[in-house]
Amino acid sequence: MSSPSRRPTSADVAARAGVSRATVSMVLNGRVEGTVAVATQQRVLAAAAELGYTRSALAISLKERRSRTIGLITDEIATSPFAGRMARAASMVAARHDHLVITVDLSLRDHTVEDAARLLAERQVDGLLYATMGRMRGPLPVVPPGIPLVLANHEPVPPGADERGEGAELPPTFVPDDYGGARRAARRLIETGHRRIAMLSGDDRSVAVLEREAGFRDELADAGLEPRMVKAGWQIDDGYRAAARLFAGEDPPTGVFCIRDRVAAGVLQAAAAAGISVPGDLSVIGFDDEDFFAERLVPKLTTIALPHEEMGRRAMAALFARLEGEAAGDDAGLVVVDCPLVERESVGMARGR
């Protein structure tokens, strides 16, 4: 078996172009203003292209004392369609700063966040972004000293609430406004004349469930309405079964707010099976605005959007602000990002049933 051909060096480019290695370095690093003639620049670039020469990222990082890489630690968002917008937006910001993103997906490895942080630190990443698929509260991740950290969807417990003690500085942390989003959904149903309104919630005590239930209850209480809470679950079949029971009972709701778009899809199926028109007889609002899902339901689902793209963009921008020593401004500490209402076709004015 033949050995692979030798990788070309800057000396090879210099010899091919008939210039010094210093000239090659200036041209390939963009430091040519007033120093290298245009014809010489073109000769160097042509020689590099002919030889297939690429600069050494290792050599550049040693010189700049930066690796131009960012570590992204996730618990599924990189491999899941549900929150991929967050990772994509973060990567786009990194690319604008001429950085690559190295991802460690904890769902594919038997690693803790701390293990992943050490692994990425060994690869000399410039900073770390820890982003979870679902909103979480927990201890502040421990990362190697000297590496800036930003969090997305993971809300660290307040200083002094765990073994880390009081006075720990919290990194920039970006979470969705689940509470405000639920209030917005309930308000939309109230604005369209609905008074019998139910919420199909999750069957656990996650942060999203607690925040969305609280927002729904508070908005209905402010309107003088009694909230109707149903512990359904998180999947399409959970929504179907819970909605079917509601529709068969006394005083069925004319408006339903769902913990998740997939639960809302089950409500739409149950309504169709019961001969209930949406949005003619029943209005339905979901939560998530899941890619390639909510807008493809029949009718297209009105929902509250999780701001994954904005969270990813702002989190990565905050990380670069820390790397560059800039003031964090409004993106310091805990940042609660708005969850907007996305109007489609599943909400209409209430009418008697």
Coordinates of C-alpha atoms in Angstrom, one line a residue:
M1 CA 0.0 0.0 0.0
S2 CA 1.4 3.4 -1.0
S3 CA 1.9 6.0 1.8
P4 CA -0.2 9.2 1.6
S5 CA 1.4 12.1 -0.2
R6 CA 3.2 14.7 1.9
R7 CA 1.2 17.6 3.1
P8 CA 2.4 20.8 1.3
T9 CA 4.0 23.5 3.5
S10 CA 4.3 27.2 3.3
A11 CA 7.9 26.6 2.1
D12 CA 6.5 24.7 -0.9
V13 CA 4.1 27.6 -1.7
A14 CA 7.0 30.1 -1.4
A15 CA 9.2 28.0 -3.8
R16 CA 6.4 27.6 -6.3
A17 CA 5.5 31.4 -6.2
G18 CA 9.2 32.5 -6.1
V19 CA 8.8 34.5 -2.9
S20 CA 9.8 34.3 0.7
R21 CA 7.9 32.4 3.4
A22 CA 7.3 35.7 5.1
T23 CA 5.5 37.0 2.0
V24 CA 3.4 33.8 1.9
S25 CA 2.4 34.3 5.5
M26 CA 1.4 37.9 4.9
V27 CA -0.7 37.0 1.9
L28 CA -2.5 34.0 3.4
N29 CA -3.2 35.9 6.6
G30 CA -4.5 39.0 4.9
R31 CA -1.7 41.4 6.0
V32 CA -0.8 42.8 2.6
E33 CA -2.0 46.4 2.6
G34 CA 0.9 48.5 1.3
T35 CA 3.4 45.7 1.6
V36 CA 2.8 43.1 -1.2
A37 CA 2.1 43.9 -4.8
V38 CA -1.2 42.7 -6.2
A39 CA 0.6 40.5 -8.8
T40 CA 2.6 38.9 -6.1
Q41 CA -0.5 38.2 -4.0
Q42 CA -2.1 36.5 -7.0
R43 CA 1.0 34.4 -7.6
V44 CA 1.0 33.2 -4.0
L45 CA -2.7 32.4 -4.0
A46 CA -2.4 30.5 -7.2
A47 CA 0.6 28.5 -5.9
A48 CA -1.3 27.6 -2.7
A49 CA -4.4 26.5 -4.7
E50 CA -2.2 24.4 -7.1
L51 CA -0.5 22.6 -4.2
G52 CA -3.7 22.2 -2.1
Y53 CA -2.1 24.1 0.7
T54 CA -4.1 24.8 3.9
R55 CA -3.0 26.8 6.9
S56 CA -2.3 24.9 10.2
A57 CA -5.0 25.8 12.7
L58 CA -2.7 24.5 15.4
A59 CA 0.1 26.9 14.4
I60 CA -2.4 29.8 14.2
S61 CA -3.9 29.0 17.6
L62 CA -0.4 28.8 19.2
K63 CA 0.4 32.2 17.8
E64 CA -2.9 33.8 18.7
R65 CA -3.3 31.9 22.0
R66 CA -6.8 31.0 20.8
S67 CA -8.0 27.7 19.2
R68 CA -10.9 29.5 17.4
T69 CA -13.2 26.7 18.6
I70 CA -16.2 26.8 20.9
G71 CA -17.4 23.7 22.9
L72 CA -21.2 23.0 22.7
I73 CA -22.4 20.6 25.4
T74 CA -26.0 19.3 24.8
D75 CA -28.3 16.7 26.0
E76 CA -29.9 16.0 22.6
I77 CA -30.5 19.3 20.8
A78 CA -27.8 18.5 18.2
T79 CA -29.5 15.2 17.3
S80 CA -33.1 16.1 17.9
P81 CA -35.5 18.0 15.5
F82 CA -37.2 19.7 18.4
A83 CA -34.5 22.2 19.4
G84 CA -32.1 22.1 16.5
R85 CA -32.8 25.8 15.8
M86 CA -30.9 26.6 19.0
A87 CA -27.7 24.8 17.9
R88 CA -28.0 26.1 14.4
A89 CA -28.3 29.8 15.4
A90 CA -25.4 29.4 17.9
S91 CA -23.2 27.9 15.2
M92 CA -24.0 30.7 12.8
V93 CA -22.9 33.3 15.3
A94 CA -19.7 31.4 15.9
A95 CA -19.0 31.2 12.2
R96 CA -19.3 35.0 11.9
H97 CA -16.6 35.2 14.6
D98 CA -14.5 32.7 12.5
H99 CA -14.9 29.9 15.1
L100 CA -15.8 26.3 14.7
V101 CA -18.2 24.6 17.1
I102 CA -17.2 21.2 18.6
T103 CA -20.3 19.4 20.0
V104 CA -20.5 16.8 22.7
D105 CA -24.0 15.3 22.9
L106 CA -24.5 13.7 26.3
S107 CA -27.2 11.4 24.9
L108 CA -24.5 9.6 22.8
R109 CA -21.9 9.3 25.5
D110 CA -21.7 8.1 29.1
H111 CA -20.6 11.5 30.3
T112 CA -21.6 14.2 32.8
V113 CA -21.5 17.9 31.9
E114 CA -18.3 18.1 33.9
D115 CA -16.8 15.2 32.0
A116 CA -17.7 16.9 28.7
A117 CA -16.3 20.2 29.9
R118 CA -12.9 18.6 30.7
L119 CA -12.9 16.8 27.4
L120 CA -13.4 20.0 25.5
A121 CA -10.9 21.9 27.7
E122 CA -8.3 19.4 26.7
R123 CA -8.9 20.4 23.1
Q124 CA -8.3 24.0 24.1
V125 CA -11.7 25.4 23.3
D126 CA -12.0 29.2 23.8
G127 CA -15.4 29.0 25.6
L128 CA -18.3 26.7 26.5
L129 CA -22.0 26.8 25.8
Y130 CA -24.2 24.3 27.7
A131 CA -27.6 24.0 26.1
T132 CA -30.4 21.6 27.1
M133 CA -33.4 20.5 25.0
G134 CA -35.9 21.1 27.7
R135 CA -35.8 23.8 30.3
M136 CA -34.1 22.6 33.5
R137 CA -33.1 23.9 36.9
G138 CA -30.0 22.5 38.6
P139 CA -26.6 23.1 40.0
L140 CA -24.2 25.4 38.2
P141 CA -22.0 23.1 36.0
V142 CA -18.4 23.0 37.2
V143 CA -16.0 23.8 34.3
P144 CA -12.2 24.1 34.3
P145 CA -11.0 27.5 35.4
G146 CA -10.4 30.2 32.9
I147 CA -13.0 29.0 30.3
P148 CA -16.0 31.3 29.9
L149 CA -19.4 29.5 30.2
V150 CA -22.8 30.5 29.0
L151 CA -26.0 28.5 29.6
A152 CA -29.2 28.0 27.5
N153 CA -32.3 26.4 28.8
H154 CA -30.5 25.4 32.0
E155 CA -31.2 27.7 34.9
P156 CA -28.6 27.3 37.7
V157 CA -30.0 27.2 41.2
P158 CA -29.3 30.5 43.2
P159 CA -26.0 30.8 44.9
G160 CA -26.0 29.2 48.3
A161 CA -28.7 26.7 47.4
D162 CA -26.2 23.9 46.8
E163 CA -22.8 22.8 47.9
R164 CA -21.1 25.5 45.8
G165 CA -22.0 28.0 48.6
E166 CA -23.0 31.7 48.5
G167 CA -21.5 34.4 46.3
A168 CA -20.9 32.3 43.1
E169 CA -21.1 34.5 40.0
L170 CA -23.8 33.2 37.7
P171 CA -22.9 33.1 34.0
P172 CA -25.2 34.5 31.3
T173 CA -28.2 32.2 31.2
F174 CA -31.0 32.2 28.6
V175 CA -34.3 30.6 29.3
P176 CA -37.8 30.8 27.6
D177 CA -40.6 32.8 29.2
D178 CA -42.9 29.7 29.7
Y179 CA -45.0 31.6 32.2
G180 CA -45.5 34.6 29.9
G181 CA -46.2 32.3 26.9
A182 CA -48.9 30.5 28.8
R183 CA -50.5 33.7 29.8
R184 CA -50.4 34.9 26.2
A185 CA -52.2 31.7 25.1
A186 CA -54.9 31.9 27.7
R187 CA -55.4 35.6 26.9
R188 CA -55.9 34.8 23.2
L189 CA -58.6 32.4 24.0
I190 CA -60.3 34.9 26.4
E191 CA -60.0 37.7 23.7
T192 CA -61.9 35.5 21.3
G193 CA -64.8 35.1 23.7
H194 CA -64.1 31.7 25.2
R195 CA -65.1 31.2 28.9
R196 CA -64.9 27.4 29.2
I197 CA -61.2 27.0 28.8
A198 CA -59.2 23.9 29.7
M199 CA -55.4 23.2 29.8
L200 CA -54.1 19.8 29.0
S201 CA -50.8 19.8 30.9
G202 CA -47.9 17.4 31.3
D203 CA -47.9 14.5 33.7
D204 CA -44.7 15.5 35.5
R205 CA -43.4 18.4 37.7
S206 CA -40.9 19.8 35.2
V207 CA -40.0 23.5 35.0
A208 CA -42.1 23.9 31.8
V209 CA -45.1 22.3 33.4
L210 CA -44.9 24.4 36.6
E211 CA -44.3 27.7 34.7
R212 CA -47.0 27.1 32.1
E213 CA -49.6 26.0 34.5
A214 CA -49.0 29.0 36.7
G215 CA -49.2 31.4 33.7
F216 CA -52.5 29.8 32.6
R217 CA -54.1 29.9 36.0
D218 CA -53.0 33.5 36.6
E219 CA -54.4 34.8 33.3
L220 CA -57.7 33.1 33.8
A221 CA -57.9 34.3 37.4
D222 CA -57.3 37.9 36.3
A223 CA -60.3 37.5 33.9
G224 CA -62.5 36.1 36.7
L225 CA -62.6 32.6 35.1
E226 CA -62.1 29.2 36.8
P227 CA -59.2 27.3 35.2
R228 CA -59.8 23.7 34.3
M229 CA -56.6 21.7 34.6
V230 CA -56.1 18.2 33.1
K231 CA -53.0 16.1 33.6
A232 CA -52.7 14.6 30.2
G233 CA -49.1 13.9 29.2
W234 CA -46.7 14.9 26.4
Q235 CA -47.6 12.8 23.4
I236 CA -50.3 12.8 20.7
D237 CA -52.2 9.8 22.2
D238 CA -52.2 11.5 25.6
G239 CA -53.9 14.5 24.1
Y240 CA -56.4 12.4 22.2
R241 CA -57.5 10.4 25.3
A242 CA -57.7 13.5 27.5
A243 CA -59.7 15.5 24.9
A244 CA -62.1 12.6 24.3
R245 CA -62.9 12.5 28.0
L246 CA -63.5 16.3 28.0
F247 CA -65.7 16.2 25.0
A248 CA -67.9 13.4 26.5
G249 CA -68.4 15.2 29.8
E250 CA -70.6 18.0 30.9
D251 CA -69.9 21.5 29.8
P252 CA -67.1 20.6 27.4
P253 CA -64.6 23.4 26.8
T254 CA -64.7 25.6 23.8
G255 CA -61.0 26.5 24.2
V256 CA -58.1 24.2 24.9
F257 CA -54.5 25.2 25.7
C258 CA -52.0 22.4 25.4
I259 CA -48.6 21.9 27.1
R260 CA -47.1 20.9 23.8
D261 CA -47.9 20.9 20.1
R262 CA -48.0 17.1 20.0
V263 CA -50.7 17.1 22.7
A264 CA -52.6 19.7 20.6
A265 CA -52.4 17.3 17.6
G266 CA -54.1 14.7 19.7
V267 CA -56.9 17.2 20.6
L268 CA -57.4 17.9 16.9
Q269 CA -57.7 14.2 16.2
A270 CA -60.2 13.7 19.0
A271 CA -62.3 16.7 17.8
A272 CA -62.4 15.3 14.3
A273 CA -63.5 11.9 15.7
A274 CA -66.3 13.6 17.7
G275 CA -67.5 15.7 14.8
I276 CA -66.3 18.9 16.5
S277 CA -65.2 21.7 14.1
V278 CA -61.9 23.4 14.7
P279 CA -61.9 26.4 14.9
G280 CA -65.7 26.7 14.4
D281 CA -66.8 24.9 17.6
L282 CA -63.4 24.5 19.4
S283 CA -60.2 26.6 19.5
V284 CA -56.9 24.9 20.2
I285 CA -53.5 26.5 21.1
G286 CA -50.3 24.5 21.5
F287 CA -46.8 25.3 22.8
D288 CA -43.4 24.8 21.0
D289 CA -44.0 25.7 17.4
E290 CA -42.2 22.5 16.5
D291 CA -40.4 22.5 13.2
F292 CA -42.2 20.7 10.3
F293 CA -45.1 19.9 12.6
A294 CA -47.3 22.6 13.9
E295 CA -47.8 24.3 10.5
R296 CA -48.6 21.0 8.9
L297 CA -51.5 20.0 11.1
V298 CA -55.1 20.3 9.8
P299 CA -56.0 23.0 10.6
K300 CA -52.6 24.6 11.0
L301 CA -51.9 25.0 14.7
T302 CA -51.9 28.3 16.5
T303 CA -49.2 28.0 19.1
I304 CA -46.7 29.6 21.4
A305 CA -43.2 29.5 20.0
L306 CA -40.2 28.5 22.0
P307 CA -37.6 31.0 21.1
H308 CA -34.8 28.5 20.5
E309 CA -33.3 30.4 17.6
E310 CA -33.1 33.7 19.6
M311 CA -31.7 31.8 22.7
G312 CA -29.0 30.2 20.7
R313 CA -28.0 33.4 18.9
R314 CA -28.0 35.5 22.1
A315 CA -26.2 32.9 24.1
M316 CA -23.4 32.5 21.7
A317 CA -23.1 36.3 21.3
A318 CA -22.9 36.6 25.1
L319 CA -20.1 34.0 25.1
F320 CA -18.1 36.0 22.5
A321 CA -18.7 39.2 24.5
R322 CA -17.1 37.5 27.5
L323 CA -14.2 36.3 25.3
E324 CA -13.6 39.8 24.0
G325 CA -14.0 41.5 27.4
E326 CA -17.1 43.4 26.4
A327 CA -19.8 44.5 28.8
A328 CA -22.7 42.0 28.8
G329 CA -25.4 44.8 28.9
D330 CA -28.9 43.3 29.0
D331 CA -27.6 39.8 28.4
A332 CA -26.0 39.4 31.9
G333 CA -27.3 36.9 34.6
L334 CA -30.7 35.3 34.0
V335 CA -32.2 36.4 30.7
V336 CA -35.9 35.4 30.1
V337 CA -36.6 35.3 26.4
D338 CA -40.1 36.1 25.1
C339 CA -42.3 33.3 23.7
P340 CA -44.4 34.8 20.9
L341 CA -47.9 33.8 19.8
V342 CA -47.9 32.3 16.3
E343 CA -51.3 32.8 14.8
R344 CA -52.5 30.1 12.3
E345 CA -55.9 28.5 11.8
S346 CA -56.9 26.7 15.0
V347 CA -58.4 29.7 17.0
G348 CA -61.7 31.3 16.2
M349 CA -64.4 33.3 17.9
A350 CA -66.4 31.4 20.6
R351 CA -70.0 30.3 19.8
G352 CA -72.5 28.2 21.8
R353 CA -72.1 24.5 21.7

